[in-house]
CSV table of C-alpha atoms in Angstrom, one decimal:
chain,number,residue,atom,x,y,z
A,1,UNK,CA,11.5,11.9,-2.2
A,2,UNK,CA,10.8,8.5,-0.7
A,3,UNK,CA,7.9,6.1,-0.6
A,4,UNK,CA,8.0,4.9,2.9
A,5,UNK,CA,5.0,3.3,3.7
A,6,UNK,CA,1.2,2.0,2.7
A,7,UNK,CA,-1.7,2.8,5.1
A,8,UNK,CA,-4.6,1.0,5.4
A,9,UNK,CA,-7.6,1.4,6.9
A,10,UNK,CA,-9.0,-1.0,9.3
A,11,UNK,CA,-11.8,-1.3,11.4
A,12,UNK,CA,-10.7,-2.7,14.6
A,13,UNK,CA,-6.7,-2.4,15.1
A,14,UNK,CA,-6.6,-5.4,17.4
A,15,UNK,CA,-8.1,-7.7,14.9
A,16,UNK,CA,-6.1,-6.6,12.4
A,17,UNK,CA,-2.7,-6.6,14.1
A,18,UNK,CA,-3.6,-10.4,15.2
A,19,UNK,CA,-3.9,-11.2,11.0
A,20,UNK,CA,-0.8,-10.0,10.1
A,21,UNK,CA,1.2,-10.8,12.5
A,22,UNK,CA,0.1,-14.2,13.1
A,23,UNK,CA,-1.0,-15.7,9.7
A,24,UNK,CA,1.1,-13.4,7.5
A,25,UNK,CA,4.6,-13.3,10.1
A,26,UNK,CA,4.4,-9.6,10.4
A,27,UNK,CA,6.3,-8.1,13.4
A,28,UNK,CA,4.3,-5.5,15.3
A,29,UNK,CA,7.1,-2.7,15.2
A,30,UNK,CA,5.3,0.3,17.6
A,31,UNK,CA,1.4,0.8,18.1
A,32,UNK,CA,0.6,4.3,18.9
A,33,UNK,CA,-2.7,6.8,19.6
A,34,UNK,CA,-3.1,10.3,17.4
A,35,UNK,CA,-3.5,13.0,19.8
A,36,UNK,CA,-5.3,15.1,16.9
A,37,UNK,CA,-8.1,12.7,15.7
A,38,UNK,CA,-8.3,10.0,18.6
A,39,UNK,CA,-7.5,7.3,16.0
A,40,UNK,CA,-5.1,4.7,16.3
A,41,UNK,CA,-2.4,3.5,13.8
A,42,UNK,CA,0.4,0.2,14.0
A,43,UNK,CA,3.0,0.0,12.2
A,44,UNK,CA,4.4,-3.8,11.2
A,45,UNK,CA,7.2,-5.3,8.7
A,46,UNK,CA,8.1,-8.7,7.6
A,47,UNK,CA,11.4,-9.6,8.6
A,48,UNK,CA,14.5,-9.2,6.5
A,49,UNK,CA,12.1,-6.0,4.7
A,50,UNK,CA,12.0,-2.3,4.6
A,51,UNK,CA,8.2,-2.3,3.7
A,52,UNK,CA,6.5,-0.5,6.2
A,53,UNK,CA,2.2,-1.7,6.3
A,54,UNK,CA,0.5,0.6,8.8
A,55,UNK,CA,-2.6,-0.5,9.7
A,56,UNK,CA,-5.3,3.0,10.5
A,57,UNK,CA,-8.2,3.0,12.8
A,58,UNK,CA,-10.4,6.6,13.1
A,59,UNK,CA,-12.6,7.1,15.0
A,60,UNK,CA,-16.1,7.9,12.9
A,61,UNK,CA,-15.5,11.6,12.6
A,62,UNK,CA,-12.0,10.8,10.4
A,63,UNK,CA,-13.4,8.3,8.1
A,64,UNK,CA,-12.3,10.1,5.1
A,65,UNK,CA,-12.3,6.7,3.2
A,66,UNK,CA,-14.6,4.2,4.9
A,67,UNK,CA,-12.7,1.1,7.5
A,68,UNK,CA,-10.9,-0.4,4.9
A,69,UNK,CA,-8.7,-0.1,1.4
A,70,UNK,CA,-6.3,2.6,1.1
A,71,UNK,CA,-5.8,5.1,3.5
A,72,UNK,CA,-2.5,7.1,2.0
A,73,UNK,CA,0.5,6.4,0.5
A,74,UNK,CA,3.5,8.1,2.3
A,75,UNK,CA,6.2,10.0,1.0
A,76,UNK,CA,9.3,11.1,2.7
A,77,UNK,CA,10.2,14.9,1.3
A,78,UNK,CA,13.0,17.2,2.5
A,79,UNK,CA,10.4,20.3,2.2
A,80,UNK,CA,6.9,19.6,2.9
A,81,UNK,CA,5.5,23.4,1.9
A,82,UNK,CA,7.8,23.2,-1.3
A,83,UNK,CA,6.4,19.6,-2.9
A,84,UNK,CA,2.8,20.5,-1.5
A,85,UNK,CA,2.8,23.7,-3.8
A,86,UNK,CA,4.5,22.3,-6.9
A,87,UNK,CA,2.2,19.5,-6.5
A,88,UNK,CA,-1.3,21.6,-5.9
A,89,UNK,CA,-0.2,23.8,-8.8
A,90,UNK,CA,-1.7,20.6,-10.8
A,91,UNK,CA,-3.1,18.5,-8.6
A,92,UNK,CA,-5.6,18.5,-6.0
A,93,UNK,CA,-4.7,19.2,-2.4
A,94,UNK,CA,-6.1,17.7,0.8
A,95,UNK,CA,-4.7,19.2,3.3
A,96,UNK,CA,-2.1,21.8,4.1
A,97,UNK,CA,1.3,21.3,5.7
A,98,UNK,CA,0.9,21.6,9.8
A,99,UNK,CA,3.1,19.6,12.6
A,100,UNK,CA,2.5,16.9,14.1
A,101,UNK,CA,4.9,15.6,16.4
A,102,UNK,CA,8.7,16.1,14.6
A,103,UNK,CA,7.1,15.6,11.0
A,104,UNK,CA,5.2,18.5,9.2
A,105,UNK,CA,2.5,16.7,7.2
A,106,UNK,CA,0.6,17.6,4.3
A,107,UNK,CA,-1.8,15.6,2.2
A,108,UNK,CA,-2.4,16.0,-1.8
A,109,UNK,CA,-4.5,13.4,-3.8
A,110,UNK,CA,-3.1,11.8,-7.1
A,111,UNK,CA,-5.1,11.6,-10.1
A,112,UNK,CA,-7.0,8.8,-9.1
A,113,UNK,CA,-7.9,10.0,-6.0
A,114,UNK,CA,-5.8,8.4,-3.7
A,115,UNK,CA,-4.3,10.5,-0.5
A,116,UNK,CA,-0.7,11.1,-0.5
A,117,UNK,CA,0.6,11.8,2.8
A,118,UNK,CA,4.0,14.1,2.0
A,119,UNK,CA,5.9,14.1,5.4
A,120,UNK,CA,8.8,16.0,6.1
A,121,UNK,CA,10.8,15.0,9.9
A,122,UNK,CA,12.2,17.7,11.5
A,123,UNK,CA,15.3,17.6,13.9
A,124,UNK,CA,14.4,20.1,15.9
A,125,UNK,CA,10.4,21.2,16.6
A,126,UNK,CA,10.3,24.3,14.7
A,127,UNK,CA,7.6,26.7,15.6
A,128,UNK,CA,5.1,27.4,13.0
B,1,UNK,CA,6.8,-14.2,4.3
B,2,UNK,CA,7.5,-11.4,3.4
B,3,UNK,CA,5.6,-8.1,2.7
B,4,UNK,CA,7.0,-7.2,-1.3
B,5,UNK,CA,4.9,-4.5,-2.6
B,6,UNK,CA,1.5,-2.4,-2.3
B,7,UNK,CA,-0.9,-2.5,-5.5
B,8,UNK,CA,-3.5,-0.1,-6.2
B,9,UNK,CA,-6.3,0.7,-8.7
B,10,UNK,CA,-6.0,3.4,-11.2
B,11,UNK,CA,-8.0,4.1,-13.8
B,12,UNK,CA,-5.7,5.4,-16.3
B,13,UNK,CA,-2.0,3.8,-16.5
B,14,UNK,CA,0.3,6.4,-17.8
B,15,UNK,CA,-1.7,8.9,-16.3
B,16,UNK,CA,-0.6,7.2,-12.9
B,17,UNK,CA,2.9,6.8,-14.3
B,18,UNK,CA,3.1,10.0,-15.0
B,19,UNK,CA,2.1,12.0,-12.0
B,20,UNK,CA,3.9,9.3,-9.6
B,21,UNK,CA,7.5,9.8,-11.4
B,22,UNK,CA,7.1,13.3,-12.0
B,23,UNK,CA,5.6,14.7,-9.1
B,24,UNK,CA,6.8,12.0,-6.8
B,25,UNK,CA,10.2,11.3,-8.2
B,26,UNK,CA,9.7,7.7,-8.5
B,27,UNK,CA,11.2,5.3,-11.1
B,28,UNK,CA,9.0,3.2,-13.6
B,29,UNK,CA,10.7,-0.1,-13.1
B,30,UNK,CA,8.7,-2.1,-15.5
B,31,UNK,CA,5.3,-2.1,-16.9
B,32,UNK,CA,4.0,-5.3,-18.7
B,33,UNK,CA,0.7,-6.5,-20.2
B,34,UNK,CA,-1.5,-9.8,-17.7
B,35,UNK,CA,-2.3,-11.9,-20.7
B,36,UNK,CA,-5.0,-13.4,-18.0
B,37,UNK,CA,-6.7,-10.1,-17.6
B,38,UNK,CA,-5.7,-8.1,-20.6
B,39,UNK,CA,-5.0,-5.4,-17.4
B,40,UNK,CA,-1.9,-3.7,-17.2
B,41,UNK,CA,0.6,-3.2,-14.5
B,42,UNK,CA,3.5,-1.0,-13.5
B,43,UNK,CA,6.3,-1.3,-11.0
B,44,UNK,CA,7.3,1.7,-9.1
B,45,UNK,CA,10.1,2.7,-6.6
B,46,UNK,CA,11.8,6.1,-5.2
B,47,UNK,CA,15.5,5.8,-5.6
B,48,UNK,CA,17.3,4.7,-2.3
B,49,UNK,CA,14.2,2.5,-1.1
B,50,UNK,CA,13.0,-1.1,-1.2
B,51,UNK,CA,9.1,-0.2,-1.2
B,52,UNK,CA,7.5,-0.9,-4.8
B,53,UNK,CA,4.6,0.6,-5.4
B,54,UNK,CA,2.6,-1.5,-8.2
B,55,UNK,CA,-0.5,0.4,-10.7
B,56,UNK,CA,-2.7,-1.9,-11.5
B,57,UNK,CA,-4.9,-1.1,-14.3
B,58,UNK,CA,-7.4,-3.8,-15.1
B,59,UNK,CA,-10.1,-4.2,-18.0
B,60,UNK,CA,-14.0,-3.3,-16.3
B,61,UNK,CA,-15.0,-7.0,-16.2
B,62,UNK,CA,-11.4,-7.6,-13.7
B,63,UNK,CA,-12.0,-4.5,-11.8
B,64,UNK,CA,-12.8,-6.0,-8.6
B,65,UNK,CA,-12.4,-3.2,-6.5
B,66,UNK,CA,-13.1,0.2,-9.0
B,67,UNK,CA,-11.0,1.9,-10.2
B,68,UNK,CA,-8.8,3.6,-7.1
B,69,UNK,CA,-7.5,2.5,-4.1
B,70,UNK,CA,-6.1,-0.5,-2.6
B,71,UNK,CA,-6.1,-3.6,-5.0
B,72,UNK,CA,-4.1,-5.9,-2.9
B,73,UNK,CA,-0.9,-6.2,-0.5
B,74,UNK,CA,1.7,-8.5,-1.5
B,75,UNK,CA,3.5,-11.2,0.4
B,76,UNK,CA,6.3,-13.7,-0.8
B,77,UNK,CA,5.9,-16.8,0.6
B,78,UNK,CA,7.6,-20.5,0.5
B,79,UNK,CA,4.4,-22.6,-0.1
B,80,UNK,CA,1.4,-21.2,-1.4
B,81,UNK,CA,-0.5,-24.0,-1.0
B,82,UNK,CA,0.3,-24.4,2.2
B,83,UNK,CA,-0.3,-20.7,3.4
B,84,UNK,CA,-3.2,-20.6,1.4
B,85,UNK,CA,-4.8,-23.1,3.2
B,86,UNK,CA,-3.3,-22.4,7.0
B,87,UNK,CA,-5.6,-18.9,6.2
B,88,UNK,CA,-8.6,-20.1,5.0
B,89,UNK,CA,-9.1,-22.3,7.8
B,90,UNK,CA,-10.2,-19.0,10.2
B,91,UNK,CA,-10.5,-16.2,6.6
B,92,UNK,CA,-12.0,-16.1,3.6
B,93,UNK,CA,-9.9,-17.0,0.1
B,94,UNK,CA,-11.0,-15.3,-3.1
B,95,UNK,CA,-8.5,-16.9,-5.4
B,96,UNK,CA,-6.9,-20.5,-4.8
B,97,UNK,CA,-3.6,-20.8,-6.5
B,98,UNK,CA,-2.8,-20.9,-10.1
B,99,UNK,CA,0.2,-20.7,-12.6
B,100,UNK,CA,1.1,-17.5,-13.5
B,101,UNK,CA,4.4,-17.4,-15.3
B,102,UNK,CA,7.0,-18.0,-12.8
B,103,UNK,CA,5.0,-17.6,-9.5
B,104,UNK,CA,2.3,-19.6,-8.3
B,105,UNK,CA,-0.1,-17.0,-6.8
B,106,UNK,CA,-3.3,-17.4,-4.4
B,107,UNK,CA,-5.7,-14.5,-2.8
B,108,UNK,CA,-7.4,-14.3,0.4
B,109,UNK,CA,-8.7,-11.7,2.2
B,110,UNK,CA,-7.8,-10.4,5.0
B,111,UNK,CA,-10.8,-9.5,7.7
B,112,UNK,CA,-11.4,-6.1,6.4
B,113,UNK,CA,-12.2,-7.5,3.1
B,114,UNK,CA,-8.4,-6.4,1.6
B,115,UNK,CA,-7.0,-8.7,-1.0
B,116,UNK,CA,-3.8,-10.0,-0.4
B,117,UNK,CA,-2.2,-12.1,-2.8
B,118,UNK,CA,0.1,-14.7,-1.7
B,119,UNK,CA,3.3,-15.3,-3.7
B,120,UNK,CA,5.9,-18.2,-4.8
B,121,UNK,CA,8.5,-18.0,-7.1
B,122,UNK,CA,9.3,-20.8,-9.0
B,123,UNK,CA,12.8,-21.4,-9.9
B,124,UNK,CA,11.8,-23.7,-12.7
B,125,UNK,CA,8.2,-23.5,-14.4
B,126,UNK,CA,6.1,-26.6,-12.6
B,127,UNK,CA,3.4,-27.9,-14.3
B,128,UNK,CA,-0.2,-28.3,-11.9
């Protein structure tokens, strides 16, 4: 299990993107619309680092946690389904394991709160 | 500059310890009292990855942002003085830099209203 990135929400990408790229030296690595909610998400790193910021923008609907703060911490797992129920056995799930794109997502909430995106990236699309 | 690590809220430190090495597989790197604060702090990180996840657990008169969620993103940078200012020109500091052990650290915000705390190491302790 891996923590691969921080999400944040924001409330206009553009704005955002300009910030840390231009007064914090971010690059912009890809910038990319999700067919599910209509939001919009960038991802950027500081040179010479692994640590991934992705910036979130939802559209109102998908506002689970206002337009800015936390949005989820992510987690690369090798099976999805098996850390989602170990983890819900004690914790508090958000929502269940379902594809999107090559990665099968689920979401579980620490004990704080927070989301925890567990994402699991499949080499072949596998039909579920 | 650099992006270093993501710091969030929680409102009870081992408790956060606990389900983030346990149910996430992370390693505690360090945890350590802020003699400023009288908050507490832990360093996190998933075996085979660069990302740091920092806990930050503050005392209620500290907690600037509750007790969840994003506290603040962290950059490494050269001159904090410098940056610090370069920002506020166009956003909004919260914290202009201070002595704090080895690094001289400075907040600003960046236009959501996030916190991100600007960071220089000093090789030898300066005095300001």
């Amino acid at each position: 299990m891996k923590f691969i990135y921080t999400g944040i929400h924001v409330a206009n990408l553009e704005r955002a993107i300009r910030f840390y790229t231009e007064q914090l030296g971010m690059k912009l690595l890809f910038k990319t619309q999700i067919k599910e909610t209509g939001g919009s998400v960038a991802w950027l790193r500081s040179k010479g680092s692994s640590q991934i910021l992705e910036l979130n923008w939802y559209p109102k609907k998908y506002r689970h946690g206002g337009t800015k703060g936390l949005d989820h911490l992510a987690f690369q797992v090798k099976d999805v389904d098996a850390t989602y129920s170990k983890i819900t056995r004690k914790f508090k799930g958000t929502i269940k394991p379902f594809m999107e794109g090559r990665w099968i997502l689920g979401y579980v909430k620490d004990p704080d709160g927070n989301w925890i995106e567990l994402g699991q990236l499949q080499k072949k699309t596998r039909k579920r």
